[in-house]
Coordinates of C-alpha atoms in Angstrom, one line a residue:
M1 CA -37.1 -12.7 -0.3
S2 CA -34.5 -14.0 2.1
S3 CA -33.8 -12.3 5.4
N4 CA -30.4 -11.4 4.2
A5 CA -31.9 -9.4 1.3
T6 CA -34.2 -7.5 3.7
T7 CA -31.4 -6.6 6.1
E8 CA -28.5 -5.9 3.7
E9 CA -27.0 -2.5 4.1
H10 CA -27.8 0.0 1.4
V11 CA -25.1 2.5 0.7
L12 CA -24.9 5.9 -1.1
V13 CA -23.6 5.5 -4.7
I14 CA -22.9 7.8 -7.6
P15 CA -23.2 6.7 -11.3
A16 CA -19.7 6.6 -12.9
T17 CA -21.2 8.6 -15.8
L18 CA -22.0 11.5 -13.5
I19 CA -18.4 11.7 -12.4
E20 CA -17.2 11.4 -16.0
S21 CA -19.5 14.3 -17.1
I22 CA -17.8 16.6 -14.6
G23 CA -14.2 15.7 -15.6
K24 CA -11.5 13.1 -15.5
L25 CA -10.7 11.9 -12.0
E26 CA -7.9 9.5 -11.1
G27 CA -5.5 9.3 -8.1
F28 CA -5.7 12.3 -5.7
D29 CA -7.4 15.4 -6.9
R30 CA -7.4 18.5 -4.8
N31 CA -10.2 20.2 -6.6
V32 CA -12.8 18.8 -4.2
D33 CA -15.7 21.3 -4.8
R34 CA -15.5 20.9 -8.6
F35 CA -16.7 17.3 -8.2
L36 CA -18.3 17.0 -4.8
Q37 CA -20.8 19.9 -5.0
P38 CA -22.5 18.7 -8.2
I39 CA -22.3 15.1 -6.9
L40 CA -24.1 15.9 -3.6
A41 CA -26.6 18.1 -5.4
S42 CA -27.4 15.5 -8.1
D43 CA -30.7 13.6 -8.3
E44 CA -28.8 10.6 -9.6
L45 CA -27.6 9.7 -6.1
S46 CA -29.2 6.6 -4.7
Y47 CA -28.9 3.9 -2.0
R48 CA -28.2 0.4 -3.3
P49 CA -27.4 -3.0 -1.8
R50 CA -23.7 -2.9 -0.8
G51 CA -23.0 -6.5 -1.9
A52 CA -24.0 -5.7 -5.5
M53 CA -22.2 -2.4 -5.5
E54 CA -18.9 -3.9 -4.4
L55 CA -18.9 -5.7 -7.8
D56 CA -20.3 -3.0 -10.0
P57 CA -17.8 -0.3 -11.2
S58 CA -20.6 1.5 -13.0
F59 CA -21.4 3.0 -9.6
K60 CA -19.0 4.5 -7.1
Q61 CA -19.6 4.3 -3.3
L62 CA -19.0 7.6 -1.6
I63 CA -16.5 7.2 1.3
P64 CA -15.4 9.9 3.8
Y65 CA -11.7 9.2 4.5
V66 CA -10.4 11.0 7.6
V67 CA -6.7 11.3 8.4
M68 CA -5.8 12.6 11.8
Q69 CA -2.7 14.8 12.3
W70 CA -0.9 16.1 15.3
T71 CA 2.3 18.1 15.6
D72 CA 4.6 17.1 18.4
P73 CA 5.6 20.3 20.2
A74 CA 8.8 18.7 21.5
D75 CA 10.5 18.5 18.1
G76 CA 7.9 19.9 15.6
A77 CA 7.5 16.5 14.0
V78 CA 4.2 16.0 12.1
K79 CA 2.5 12.7 13.1
W80 CA -0.5 10.9 11.7
F81 CA -2.7 8.3 13.3
Q82 CA -2.0 4.9 11.7
Y83 CA -3.5 1.4 12.3
T84 CA -3.5 -2.1 10.8
R85 CA -6.8 -3.3 9.3
G86 CA -8.0 -6.4 11.1
G87 CA -10.1 -9.3 9.7
G88 CA -13.5 -8.3 11.0
S89 CA -16.6 -7.3 9.2
G90 CA -15.0 -4.5 7.2
E91 CA -13.5 -4.6 3.7
K92 CA -11.7 -8.0 3.7
R93 CA -9.8 -7.2 0.5
L94 CA -7.8 -4.7 2.6
H95 CA -7.1 -7.1 5.5
A96 CA -3.7 -6.7 7.1
K97 CA -2.9 -3.5 5.3
R98 CA -1.8 -0.4 7.3
S99 CA -4.0 2.7 6.9
I100 CA -4.0 6.3 7.9
G101 CA -7.6 6.8 6.9
V102 CA -10.7 6.2 9.0
G103 CA -14.3 6.3 7.7
G104 CA -16.7 4.2 5.7
H105 CA -19.9 4.1 3.7
I106 CA -22.8 6.5 3.9
S107 CA -25.8 4.3 4.7
Q108 CA -29.5 4.7 3.9
E109 CA -30.0 5.1 7.7
D110 CA -28.0 8.3 7.5
A111 CA -30.7 10.0 5.4
G112 CA -33.6 12.0 6.8
G113 CA -31.9 14.0 9.5
D114 CA -31.4 17.7 10.0
E115 CA -28.0 17.6 8.3
D116 CA -27.1 16.1 4.9
P117 CA -26.5 12.3 4.8
Y118 CA -22.8 12.7 4.0
T119 CA -22.1 14.7 7.2
I120 CA -24.3 12.4 9.4
G121 CA -22.7 9.3 7.8
M122 CA -19.1 10.6 8.3
R123 CA -19.8 11.4 12.0
R124 CA -21.4 8.0 12.6
E125 CA -18.6 6.1 11.0
L126 CA -16.0 8.0 13.0
E127 CA -17.9 7.4 16.3
E128 CA -18.1 3.7 15.6
E129 CA -14.4 3.3 14.7
V130 CA -12.5 5.7 17.0
T131 CA -12.8 8.0 20.0
I132 CA -11.2 11.4 19.5
G133 CA -10.4 13.0 22.8
A134 CA -9.1 16.4 21.7
P135 CA -10.4 19.4 19.8
Y136 CA -9.6 19.5 16.1
V137 CA -10.0 21.4 12.9
D138 CA -11.6 19.6 9.9
Q139 CA -10.0 20.5 6.5
R140 CA -11.4 18.8 3.3
E141 CA -8.3 18.1 1.2
G142 CA -9.2 16.2 -1.9
L143 CA -10.8 13.3 -3.7
L144 CA -9.5 9.8 -4.2
Y145 CA -10.2 7.5 -7.0
D146 CA -7.9 4.5 -7.8
P147 CA -9.1 2.2 -10.6
S148 CA -5.9 0.1 -10.4
N149 CA -7.5 -2.5 -8.1
E150 CA -10.9 -4.1 -7.5
V151 CA -11.6 -2.1 -4.3
G152 CA -10.6 1.2 -5.7
R153 CA -12.7 0.8 -8.9
V154 CA -16.0 0.9 -6.9
H155 CA -15.2 3.6 -4.3
L156 CA -14.7 7.4 -4.4
G157 CA -13.0 8.8 -1.3
V158 CA -13.3 12.3 0.2
V159 CA -10.2 13.1 2.2
H160 CA -10.6 15.1 5.4
R161 CA -7.6 16.1 7.4
F162 CA -8.4 16.5 11.2
I163 CA -5.7 18.6 12.8
L164 CA -5.8 17.7 16.5
E165 CA -4.5 19.7 19.5
Q166 CA -3.4 16.5 21.2
P167 CA -2.8 12.9 20.1
L168 CA -5.8 11.5 21.8
V169 CA -7.3 8.9 19.5
T170 CA -8.2 5.4 20.5
S171 CA -9.7 2.6 18.4
N172 CA -13.2 1.3 19.2
E173 CA -13.1 -1.7 16.9
P174 CA -10.8 -4.8 16.6
E175 CA -10.7 -4.1 12.9
L176 CA -8.6 -1.0 13.7
A177 CA -5.6 -2.7 15.4
E178 CA -2.3 -1.2 16.7
G179 CA -3.6 2.4 16.4
Q180 CA -0.9 4.9 17.1
F181 CA 0.6 8.3 16.0
V182 CA 3.7 7.9 13.9
S183 CA 5.8 10.5 12.1
V184 CA 5.3 11.3 8.4
K185 CA 9.0 10.4 8.0
Q186 CA 8.3 6.9 9.3
L187 CA 5.2 6.5 7.1
R188 CA 7.2 7.4 4.0
E189 CA 9.8 4.9 5.0
E190 CA 7.2 2.2 5.3
R191 CA 5.0 3.4 2.4
E192 CA 4.8 0.0 0.7
H193 CA 2.9 -1.5 3.6
L194 CA 0.1 1.1 3.3
E195 CA -3.1 0.6 1.4
T196 CA -3.3 2.4 -1.9
W197 CA -5.5 5.3 -0.7
S198 CA -3.1 6.0 2.2
Q199 CA -0.2 6.0 -0.2
L200 CA -1.9 8.5 -2.5
T201 CA -3.0 10.7 0.4
L202 CA 0.5 10.7 2.0
D203 CA 2.1 11.6 -1.4
A204 CA -0.4 14.4 -2.0
L205 CA -0.3 16.1 1.4
F206 CA 3.4 15.5 2.1
P207 CA 5.2 15.3 -1.3
E208 CA 8.6 15.5 0.4
S209 CA 9.9 13.7 3.5
I210 CA 9.5 15.6 6.8

């Protein structure tokens, strides 16, 4: 066995058949608990090598996808944290796309703690990628599944909206470049530059221009 095989990250995955047994899921679905509760309670969850899972749509990798929102008290404008994906060790198929979502895979190393692996993994990914310097409220908003492209076919996103008291977020990694809060209006005007998950999330949470 090669050293790469022994050190490769193993990520939390769900059989596609499990999702299909619950119901049809495509695009942005607000009925989070209908899917997520039986998924997290299932004995069919497993940790598998990430490299193989990126190419196998019969499994879906579970991904917390956190959007961070702040309302400017000066004019009441709703703003979201946005960044440009760099070319580091992350998902290279999304390189140079703009994103409003922060998060990543649930790793095998996240299992075995006092909390569930999903919560531990979400917190770890956030701490690796950004520093949030203000209190916030966490609202779970929906699920994302986009089979229209090769990245989307192997991932299932869980969208969390963090409502921050102040716009205090800084990037911790070069893969998250040009991080800043921008208005929902601006995001909608530049929608075509966003990755697909960000487009779906923006359309679902703000269906009209603000």
